[in-house]
Short mmCIF file of C-alpha atoms in Angstrom, two decimals:
data_model
loop_
_atom_site.label_atom_id
_atom_site.label_comp_id
_atom_site.label_asym_id
_atom_site.label_seq_id
_atom_site.Cartn_x
_atom_site.Cartn_y
_atom_site.Cartn_z
CA MET A 1 62.41 93.05 80.76
CA LEU A 2 64.75 94.01 77.96
CA HIS A 3 63.41 94.83 74.52
CA SER A 4 65.48 94.54 71.35
CA GLY A 5 67.93 97.41 71.06
CA GLN A 6 67.04 98.79 74.49
CA LEU A 7 70.02 99.44 76.78
CA ASP A 8 69.28 98.69 80.42
CA THR A 9 70.93 101.22 82.75
CA SER A 10 68.69 100.57 85.74
CA SER A 11 71.65 100.32 88.15
CA ALA A 12 72.24 104.08 88.04
CA ILE A 13 73.41 104.17 91.68
CA VAL A 14 75.98 101.59 92.78
CA LYS A 15 77.92 101.24 96.00
CA GLN A 16 81.70 101.25 95.91
CA TRP A 17 83.13 97.83 94.90
CA ASP A 18 79.69 96.54 93.91
CA ARG A 19 78.70 95.95 90.28
CA PHE A 20 77.37 98.42 87.75
CA GLU A 21 75.84 96.54 84.82
CA LEU A 22 74.73 97.41 81.31
CA ALA A 23 72.61 94.97 79.32
CA ILE A 24 70.99 94.96 75.89
CA SER A 25 68.81 92.58 73.92
CA ALA A 26 70.00 92.29 70.32
CA PRO A 27 70.17 89.69 67.56
CA GLU A 28 72.98 87.19 68.04
CA GLN A 29 76.10 88.41 66.28
CA SER A 30 78.44 86.23 64.30
CA ASP A 31 80.84 84.65 66.80
CA PRO A 32 79.00 86.26 69.75
CA TYR A 33 81.42 84.90 72.35
CA SER A 34 84.45 86.70 70.97
CA ASP A 35 85.90 89.44 73.13
CA ASP A 36 85.43 92.29 70.65
CA ILE A 37 81.61 92.43 70.66
CA TRP A 38 81.54 95.47 72.91
CA SER A 39 83.50 97.33 75.53
CA ALA A 40 83.28 100.58 77.45
CA ILE A 41 85.65 103.16 78.84
CA PHE A 42 84.74 104.27 82.37
CA LYS A 43 86.14 107.58 83.58
CA LYS A 44 86.26 109.55 86.80
CA GLY A 45 88.78 112.31 87.19
CA SER A 46 92.14 111.03 85.96
CA GLN A 47 90.98 107.40 86.04
CA SER A 48 90.18 105.66 82.76
CA ILE A 49 89.30 101.95 82.87
CA LYS A 50 88.44 99.78 79.89
CA VAL A 51 85.99 96.94 80.49
CA LYS A 52 84.87 94.29 78.01
CA GLY A 53 81.33 93.02 77.69
CA PHE A 54 80.21 89.47 76.95
CA TYR A 55 77.36 87.49 75.44
CA ASP A 56 75.05 85.90 78.01
CA GLY A 57 73.04 83.82 75.56
CA ASP A 58 69.40 84.21 74.44
CA GLY A 59 70.19 87.48 72.68
CA ILE A 60 71.39 89.25 75.85
CA TYR A 61 74.68 91.14 75.96
CA ARG A 62 76.09 92.34 79.31
CA LEU A 63 78.91 94.53 80.53
CA ARG A 64 79.90 94.86 84.20
CA PHE A 65 82.06 97.37 86.03
CA MET A 66 83.27 97.48 89.64
CA PRO A 67 83.76 101.14 90.65
CA ASN A 68 86.66 101.72 93.03
CA ASP A 69 85.92 105.34 93.88
CA ILE A 70 82.94 107.31 95.17
CA GLY A 71 81.41 109.91 92.88
CA ILE A 72 80.06 110.28 89.34
CA TRP A 73 81.46 107.94 86.70
CA SER A 74 80.94 108.39 82.98
CA TYR A 75 81.20 105.77 80.25
CA VAL A 76 81.34 105.53 76.47
CA ILE A 77 80.59 102.30 74.61
CA ASN A 78 82.52 100.91 71.66
CA SER A 79 80.75 98.08 69.82
CA ARG A 80 80.33 96.10 66.62
CA MET A 81 76.59 96.59 67.17
CA PRO A 82 75.54 99.94 65.64
CA GLU A 83 72.81 100.45 68.23
CA LEU A 84 75.45 100.46 70.98
CA HIS A 85 78.46 102.13 69.42
CA GLY A 86 79.06 105.58 70.85
CA VAL A 87 76.35 105.36 73.50
CA SER A 88 77.39 107.21 76.64
CA GLY A 89 76.06 107.69 80.13
CA THR A 90 76.84 108.22 83.79
CA PHE A 91 76.15 106.59 87.12
CA GLU A 92 76.78 107.47 90.73
CA CYS A 93 79.01 105.44 93.03
CA THR A 94 78.09 105.82 96.71
CA ALA A 95 79.81 104.76 99.93
CA PRO A 96 80.16 101.00 100.47
CA ALA A 97 78.11 99.03 102.95
CA ALA A 98 79.68 98.54 106.37
CA ASN A 99 80.80 94.97 105.63
CA ASN A 100 82.16 95.78 102.16
CA HIS A 101 85.91 96.38 102.32
CA GLY A 102 86.50 95.85 98.61
CA TYR A 103 88.62 93.25 96.88
CA VAL A 104 91.64 91.57 98.48
CA LYS A 105 95.08 92.68 97.33
CA VAL A 106 98.69 92.25 98.38
CA LYS A 107 99.69 94.77 101.01
CA ASP A 108 103.41 94.01 101.18
CA GLU A 109 105.84 91.10 101.01
CA ARG A 110 103.99 89.10 103.68
CA HIS A 111 100.53 90.49 104.07
CA PHE A 112 97.17 90.88 102.33
CA CYS A 113 94.55 93.55 102.86
CA TYR A 114 91.23 94.64 101.44
CA ALA A 115 91.03 97.62 99.10
CA ASP A 116 90.11 99.93 101.98
CA GLY A 117 93.22 98.86 103.91
CA THR A 118 91.51 96.47 106.33
CA ALA A 119 93.76 93.49 107.08
CA TYR A 120 92.87 90.18 105.46
CA HIS A 121 94.29 86.86 106.66
CA PRO A 122 93.46 83.91 104.38
CA PHE A 123 92.11 80.83 106.14
CA GLY A 124 91.22 78.68 103.18
CA THR A 125 89.79 75.29 102.39
CA THR A 126 89.50 73.23 99.21
CA CYS A 127 86.29 71.97 97.58
CA TYR A 128 87.49 71.39 94.05
CA ALA A 129 84.35 70.34 92.17
CA TRP A 130 81.55 71.40 94.51
CA ILE A 131 79.81 73.56 91.91
CA HIS A 132 79.50 70.51 89.63
CA GLN A 133 77.44 68.52 92.14
CA PRO A 134 73.65 68.15 92.47
CA GLU A 135 71.73 70.96 94.13
CA ASP A 136 71.38 69.15 97.47
CA VAL A 137 75.14 68.73 97.82
CA ARG A 138 75.76 72.35 96.91
CA ARG A 139 73.27 73.57 99.49
CA ARG A 140 74.86 71.48 102.23
CA THR A 141 78.28 72.76 101.17
CA MET A 142 77.16 76.36 101.58
CA ASN A 143 75.61 75.59 104.95
CA SER A 144 78.83 73.95 106.12
CA LEU A 145 80.91 76.89 104.92
CA GLY A 146 78.61 79.27 106.79
CA ARG A 147 79.46 77.47 110.04
CA SER A 148 83.18 77.17 109.30
CA PRO A 149 86.16 79.46 109.97
CA PHE A 150 87.10 79.60 106.29
CA ASN A 151 87.26 82.88 104.38
CA LYS A 152 88.71 81.50 101.13
CA LEU A 153 87.59 78.57 98.98
CA ARG A 154 89.67 76.89 96.27
CA MET A 155 87.36 75.61 93.54
CA THR A 156 87.64 74.50 89.93
CA VAL A 157 85.80 75.99 86.99
CA PHE A 158 86.14 72.86 84.87
CA PRO A 159 84.74 69.53 86.17
CA LYS A 160 87.13 67.03 87.67
CA ASN A 161 87.66 63.36 86.88
CA TYR A 162 89.66 61.88 89.73
CA SER A 163 89.46 59.61 92.79
CA PHE A 164 86.04 59.81 94.49
CA ASN A 165 84.79 62.13 91.76
CA ALA A 166 84.05 60.28 88.52
CA THR A 167 80.49 61.38 87.71
CA ASP A 168 79.57 63.85 85.00
CA PRO A 169 78.80 67.37 86.28
CA VAL A 170 75.28 68.77 86.34
CA GLU A 171 76.21 70.93 83.32
CA PHE A 172 79.28 71.88 81.30
CA PRO A 173 80.95 75.24 80.51
CA TYR A 174 80.52 74.65 76.75
CA GLU A 175 77.69 73.73 74.45
CA GLY A 176 77.73 70.05 73.53
CA SER A 177 77.96 66.77 75.37
CA PRO A 178 80.56 64.13 76.33
CA GLU A 179 79.09 61.82 73.72
CA GLU A 180 79.02 64.26 70.79
CA GLY A 181 81.87 66.54 71.88
CA PHE A 182 81.96 70.18 72.90
CA ASP A 183 81.94 73.29 70.75
CA LEU A 184 84.88 75.26 72.16
CA MET A 185 83.70 78.34 70.26
CA ARG A 186 80.40 78.48 72.16
CA PHE A 187 80.16 78.77 75.91
CA ASN A 188 77.20 77.60 77.97
CA PRO A 189 75.86 80.79 79.64
CA SER A 190 73.64 78.75 81.98
CA PHE A 191 76.74 77.21 83.56
CA PHE A 192 78.39 80.60 84.06
CA ARG A 193 75.24 82.19 85.47
CA ARG A 194 75.08 79.42 88.08
CA LEU A 195 78.79 79.88 88.84
CA GLU A 196 78.17 83.59 89.36
CA GLY A 197 75.33 82.84 91.73
CA HIS A 198 77.59 80.64 93.84
CA ILE A 199 80.32 83.30 93.91
CA ASP A 200 77.77 85.80 95.17
CA GLU A 201 76.67 83.30 97.83
CA LEU A 202 80.27 83.00 98.96
CA LEU A 203 80.56 86.79 99.08
CA LYS A 204 77.61 86.98 101.48
CA LEU A 205 79.53 84.61 103.77
CA GLY A 206 82.69 86.72 103.53
CA ILE A 207 84.49 84.03 101.51
CA GLU A 208 86.92 84.69 98.67
CA ALA A 209 86.43 82.48 95.59
CA ASP A 210 89.89 81.24 94.56
CA LEU A 211 88.97 80.08 91.04
CA ILE A 212 91.19 77.37 89.54
CA LEU A 213 91.13 78.11 85.82
CA PHE A 214 92.87 74.94 84.56
CA HIS A 215 93.71 71.56 86.05
CA PRO A 216 95.08 68.20 84.82
CA TYR A 217 92.33 65.94 86.20
CA ASP A 218 90.33 65.44 83.04
CA GLU A 219 92.57 62.76 81.51
CA GLY A 220 90.95 63.18 78.12
CA ARG A 221 87.46 62.42 79.36
CA TRP A 222 86.06 65.80 78.34
CA GLY A 223 89.16 67.38 76.81
CA PHE A 224 89.23 70.59 78.82
CA ASP A 225 92.78 69.88 80.01
CA ARG A 226 94.17 69.85 76.46
CA MET A 227 92.30 72.47 74.52
CA PRO A 228 94.09 74.30 71.70
CA THR A 229 95.89 77.49 72.67
CA GLU A 230 93.26 79.62 70.95
CA ALA A 231 90.51 77.97 73.01
CA ASP A 232 92.48 78.46 76.25
CA GLN A 233 92.86 82.16 75.52
CA ARG A 234 89.25 82.60 74.44
CA TYR A 235 88.08 80.94 77.66
CA LEU A 236 90.23 83.22 79.82
CA ARG A 237 88.96 86.35 78.10
CA TYR A 238 85.35 85.25 78.45
CA ILE A 239 85.49 84.27 82.11
CA ILE A 240 87.37 87.43 83.04
CA ALA A 241 84.82 89.58 81.21
CA ARG A 242 82.06 87.83 83.19
CA LEU A 243 83.64 87.60 86.62
CA ALA A 244 86.26 90.31 87.12
CA SER A 245 83.62 92.68 88.54
CA PHE A 246 82.98 90.23 91.42
CA ARG A 247 85.12 91.64 94.21
CA ASN A 248 85.72 88.26 95.93
CA VAL A 249 87.32 86.56 92.91
CA TRP A 250 90.94 85.36 92.83
CA TRP A 251 92.54 83.79 89.75
CA SER A 252 94.47 80.56 90.27
CA LEU A 253 95.82 79.85 86.82
CA ALA A 254 96.09 76.12 87.47
CA ASN A 255 96.03 73.41 90.07
CA GLU A 256 99.14 71.21 89.85
CA TYR A 257 100.13 72.95 86.65
CA ASP A 258 103.26 70.80 86.28
CA PHE A 259 101.12 67.69 85.76
CA MET A 260 99.65 69.24 82.58
CA ASN A 261 102.33 67.94 80.24
CA GLU A 262 100.69 69.39 77.12
CA LYS A 263 101.61 72.94 78.17
CA THR A 264 105.10 74.42 78.14
CA MET A 265 106.39 76.98 80.61
CA SER A 266 106.23 79.68 77.94
CA GLN A 267 102.57 78.85 77.37
CA TRP A 268 101.86 79.23 81.08
CA ASP A 269 103.65 82.59 80.98
CA ALA A 270 101.48 83.70 78.07
CA LEU A 271 98.25 82.60 79.77
CA PHE A 272 99.26 84.40 82.95
CA GLN A 273 99.88 87.58 80.98
CA ILE A 274 96.43 87.35 79.42
CA VAL A 275 94.85 87.17 82.87
CA GLN A 276 96.94 90.14 83.99
CA ALA A 277 96.06 92.20 80.91
CA GLU A 278 92.36 91.35 80.72
CA ASP A 279 91.47 91.97 84.38
CA PRO A 280 90.99 95.73 84.78
CA TYR A 281 91.03 95.49 88.61
CA GLY A 282 94.16 93.41 89.20
CA HIS A 283 92.62 90.60 91.24
CA LEU A 284 95.08 88.26 92.95
CA ARG A 285 96.84 85.82 90.60
CA SER A 286 98.64 82.59 91.49
CA ILE A 287 99.51 79.12 90.20
CA HIS A 288 99.66 75.88 92.17
CA ASN A 289 102.30 73.15 91.88
CA GLY A 290 102.01 69.40 92.24
CA THR A 291 104.28 67.10 94.24
CA ARG A 292 105.81 63.83 93.16
CA MET A 293 106.21 61.90 96.39
CA TYR A 294 107.50 58.67 94.97
CA GLU A 295 110.06 59.42 92.25
CA PRO A 296 111.69 60.52 94.63
CA ALA A 297 109.87 63.26 96.52
CA SER A 298 110.16 66.44 94.43
CA VAL A 299 108.40 69.71 93.84
CA VAL A 300 108.44 71.81 90.66
CA PHE A 301 107.62 75.42 91.48
CA TYR A 302 106.60 77.99 88.93
CA ASP A 303 108.77 81.09 89.17
CA HIS A 304 106.65 83.06 91.62
CA SER A 305 108.96 86.06 91.32
CA ARG A 306 107.48 86.95 87.93
CA ASP A 307 105.56 90.22 87.80
CA TRP A 308 102.24 88.62 86.91
CA VAL A 309 102.24 86.42 90.04
CA THR A 310 100.86 88.31 93.05
CA HIS A 311 101.43 85.70 95.76
CA CYS A 312 102.74 82.17 96.20
CA SER A 313 100.19 79.34 96.13
CA ILE A 314 102.19 76.32 97.24
CA GLN A 315 101.65 72.61 97.71
CA HIS A 316 104.16 71.18 100.16
CA TRP A 317 104.04 68.97 103.22
CA ASP A 318 106.71 70.95 105.12
CA VAL A 319 105.20 74.25 106.22
CA THR A 320 108.34 75.17 108.16
CA LEU A 321 109.84 76.29 104.82
CA VAL A 322 107.71 79.46 104.81
CA ARG A 323 110.64 81.77 105.51
CA GLU A 324 112.76 80.13 102.81
CA TRP A 325 110.03 80.71 100.22
CA GLN A 326 109.50 84.23 101.44
CA ARG A 327 113.19 85.01 100.99
CA ALA A 328 113.12 83.49 97.51
CA TYR A 329 110.04 85.31 96.21
CA SER A 330 109.37 88.29 98.52
CA LYS A 331 105.63 87.68 98.24
CA PRO A 332 102.93 86.44 100.64
CA ILE A 333 103.05 82.67 101.16
CA VAL A 334 99.86 80.60 101.09
CA ILE A 335 100.43 76.85 101.42
CA ASP A 336 97.08 75.98 99.91
CA GLU A 337 97.78 72.29 100.25
CA CYS A 338 99.86 70.95 103.13
CA LEU A 339 98.19 67.48 102.98
CA TYR A 340 94.61 66.83 104.04
CA GLU A 341 92.91 65.69 107.22
CA GLY A 342 91.19 62.39 106.47
CA ASN A 343 91.53 58.64 106.04
CA VAL A 344 91.68 57.94 102.31
CA PRO A 345 94.42 55.44 101.26
CA PHE A 346 96.71 58.16 99.85
CA ARG A 347 99.56 59.84 101.70
CA TRP A 348 98.28 63.27 100.78
CA GLY A 349 94.88 62.63 102.38
CA ASN A 350 95.19 60.88 105.73
CA ILE A 351 96.80 63.11 108.33
CA THR A 352 95.07 63.67 111.68
CA GLY A 353 93.17 66.73 112.81
CA GLU A 354 95.94 67.33 115.33
CA GLU A 355 98.53 67.39 112.57
CA MET A 356 96.45 69.73 110.39
CA THR A 357 96.02 72.10 113.35
CA HIS A 358 99.75 71.91 114.03
CA ARG A 359 100.61 72.83 110.43
CA PHE A 360 98.33 75.86 110.52
CA TRP A 361 100.09 77.15 113.64
CA GLU A 362 103.57 76.38 112.28
CA ALA A 363 102.86 78.36 109.11
CA ALA A 364 101.21 81.25 110.96
CA VAL A 365 104.01 82.03 113.40
CA ARG A 366 106.45 82.03 110.48
CA GLY A 367 104.40 84.68 108.67
CA GLY A 368 102.60 82.39 106.21
CA TYR A 369 99.20 80.81 105.81
CA ALA A 370 98.29 77.14 105.59
CA GLY A 371 95.27 75.75 103.72
CA HIS A 372 92.76 73.20 104.93
CA GLY A 373 91.36 70.19 103.12
CA GLU A 374 89.33 67.23 104.29
CA THR A 375 89.29 63.71 102.82
CA TYR A 376 87.28 61.41 105.07
CA LEU A 377 85.77 58.39 103.37
CA HIS A 378 82.02 58.64 102.84
CA PRO A 379 79.57 55.87 101.95
CA ASP A 380 78.35 57.85 98.94
CA GLY A 381 81.82 59.03 97.90
CA GLU A 382 80.96 62.53 99.09
CA ILE A 383 84.34 63.84 100.20
CA TRP A 384 84.70 67.50 101.15
CA TRP A 385 87.92 68.05 99.20
CA ALA A 386 86.27 66.81 95.99
CA LYS A 387 82.54 67.45 96.24
CA GLY A 388 81.82 69.46 99.35
CA GLY A 389 78.85 68.39 101.42
CA GLU A 390 79.52 68.47 105.15
CA LEU A 391 82.69 68.90 107.17
CA GLN A 392 83.49 65.98 109.47
CA GLY A 393 86.99 66.72 110.72
CA SER A 394 88.29 67.94 114.05
CA SER A 395 90.62 70.67 112.77
CA PRO A 396 88.16 73.37 111.56
CA LYS A 397 87.14 74.53 115.03
CA ARG A 398 90.83 74.61 116.07
CA ILE A 399 91.58 76.63 112.94
CA SER A 400 88.81 79.00 114.02
CA PHE A 401 90.57 79.30 117.39
CA LEU A 402 93.86 80.17 115.65
CA ARG A 403 92.12 82.72 113.45
CA LEU A 404 91.12 84.68 116.55
CA PHE A 405 94.78 85.10 117.52
CA ILE A 406 95.99 85.97 114.04
CA GLU A 407 93.30 88.58 113.55
CA GLN A 408 94.24 90.11 116.93
CA LEU A 409 97.89 90.56 115.93
CA PRO A 410 98.82 94.24 116.07
CA GLU A 411 99.47 96.10 112.85
CA GLY A 412 103.03 95.57 111.67
CA SER A 413 103.50 92.11 113.19
CA GLU A 414 106.33 90.11 111.62
CA PRO A 415 108.21 86.88 112.38
CA LEU A 416 110.64 87.49 115.25
CA PHE A 417 113.89 85.76 116.13
CA THR A 418 114.67 87.03 119.63
CA MET A 419 112.46 84.54 121.51
CA ARG A 420 114.87 81.65 121.22
CA GLN A 421 113.43 78.12 121.46
CA MET A 422 110.01 79.37 120.28
CA GLU A 423 108.81 80.28 116.76
CA THR A 424 107.30 83.73 117.19
CA ILE A 425 105.37 86.42 115.36
CA GLY A 426 104.63 89.88 116.70
CA ILE A 427 106.33 93.21 117.39
CA GLU A 428 109.63 93.30 119.25
CA GLY A 429 109.22 94.58 122.79
CA GLU A 430 105.45 94.90 122.42
CA TYR A 431 103.71 91.67 121.46
CA TYR A 432 104.76 88.04 121.03
CA LEU A 433 102.72 85.09 119.79
CA GLY A 434 104.90 81.98 119.92
CA TYR A 435 104.33 78.30 119.22
CA PHE A 436 106.31 75.33 120.51
CA GLY A 437 104.75 72.80 118.14
CA ILE A 438 105.99 69.25 118.65
CA HIS A 439 108.32 70.46 121.41
CA ARG A 440 107.09 70.21 124.99
CA PRO A 441 109.25 72.20 127.40
CA ALA A 442 108.37 72.29 131.10
CA TYR A 443 109.25 75.96 131.25
CA PHE A 444 110.32 78.82 129.00
CA VAL A 445 112.68 81.68 129.77
CA ALA A 446 111.47 84.90 128.14
CA GLU A 447 114.00 87.70 127.75
CA LEU A 448 111.85 90.81 128.07
CA ASP A 449 112.55 94.52 128.38
CA GLU A 450 113.53 95.22 131.98
CA LYS A 451 111.88 98.64 131.90
CA SER A 452 108.51 97.34 130.74
CA SER A 453 105.80 95.13 132.20
CA TYR A 454 104.10 92.24 130.43
CA LEU A 455 101.25 89.79 130.80
CA ALA A 456 101.47 86.25 129.44
CA GLU A 457 98.95 83.58 128.47
CA ILE A 458 99.47 79.86 127.85
CA ILE A 459 97.44 78.61 124.89
CA ASP A 460 96.52 74.97 124.36
CA THR A 461 95.93 74.88 120.61
CA TRP A 462 94.07 71.55 120.71
CA GLU A 463 91.97 71.97 123.84
CA MET A 464 91.41 75.60 122.81
CA THR A 465 92.09 77.03 126.25
CA ILE A 466 93.80 80.23 127.32
CA THR A 467 95.40 80.20 130.77
CA PRO A 468 96.78 83.47 132.17
CA VAL A 469 100.23 83.32 133.71
CA GLU A 470 100.18 84.66 137.27
CA GLY A 471 101.78 88.00 137.93
CA VAL A 472 103.40 90.69 135.82
CA LEU A 473 106.57 89.83 133.89
CA SER A 474 109.63 91.98 133.31
CA GLY A 475 113.21 91.29 132.25
CA THR A 476 114.34 87.65 132.33
CA SER A 477 111.15 85.73 133.22
CA THR A 478 110.62 82.01 133.69
CA ILE A 479 107.18 80.76 132.61
CA GLU A 480 106.04 77.29 133.72
CA LEU A 481 104.49 75.26 130.86
CA PRO A 482 102.37 72.06 130.73
CA ALA A 483 105.11 70.05 128.95
CA LYS A 484 102.86 68.77 126.16
CA PRO A 485 102.84 69.26 122.37
CA GLY A 486 100.75 71.97 120.72
CA ILE A 487 101.31 74.73 123.26
CA ALA A 488 101.48 78.40 122.28
CA LEU A 489 102.40 81.42 124.35
CA ARG A 490 101.21 85.01 124.05
CA ILE A 491 103.04 87.84 125.79
CA LYS A 492 101.70 91.40 125.67
CA LYS A 493 103.24 94.59 126.96
CA LEU A 494 101.22 96.55 129.50
CA HIS A 495 100.68 100.18 128.47
#
């Protein structure tokens, strides 16, 4: 228990990429939620990292740091509070746990990896407002995620007012109420503590929390979609101070940013730069576009080539454009929304499980990543894409099947163009993973190295079967196929 003026440094030994935390109980300062209450400089060798603290309500001030290197770290505090200013100390960072690979970062123009270099392939789903639901729904959501193939979850910080999701959340990010209004100068620490708990729950499941910081689906109900610029910036600084030390956090600046007509492109640029500047660890940063299917069909992309964008988060129904986007932006491509499996009466939410599975494979063999969402009607309006709950669709287990193949790709795999008539990823002369998609050839002629030997497997992406091709292949080889859609082919060199 903290006593007034007592600095808690109980976490004197912290594993790499976990959280070191300082906390103090002190009288509430004037404007306690501003970002200049206190900060600390952490040093080890030539490294010097500035981290800001935050007010956690009830007279408690906290500061968190995620050490990226093993050894002894020192820190010095700078604060408006005299009892903190100039306080210094040290802590020890030890080796990470076996399942802790650090935060996810961009490895190169197509790939992601963890901080320790371990490959990371995003297989994401969307549960926009799940944290705003009653406890029972949230528990069932976590249980469903624990049984799913998904290792990334798109989720909103602010509540959402949209189809199948029109109820007030269990609590709000600010002090106040819908009836009396919200005090945008005072955050609700209880909300953020609960959010942190859910992010830690996701971490235990190996799931990255892709946090959507702004979205347009408020429509003036609560006003969080049209806050003044000062409030937007204050919110970003506060949430980054609280959450940047969580290694499984990604920052998605907005969902369907182009539907937020109150903000100009220069304002989005400025908000992006705040996120970049305030996060001392450089977590992944993206922004998500909307699509206007009826006026006529159009897409307004943010300029993903800008320095503060780490990867492309795209909404588009045509996943075969992965290579075009990759050429345009030279960054990893994640099609977070390629329409949803379900049966709601909207074009974006009623494709089949077969089609969702197909889109995942199409994106994967082109060197990109598709995103899952599920929108099946529910008697209580509990739809996965909006509220979480329980998965009903047929695509998740097929996505899990695909994930096995993608995670078995050898290091250095890239889209290939020598296996004509089949979209392929792999390493030339060594390894080929191809997908025929909607095409259904009765046989395929593989042009292989005449001096090498290969084994082949026919993969039924829907039935989830792997059938070895008889014999050893070499040179020009004809492979008989089942002449049905959704067939993939894996060819591996014998060593």
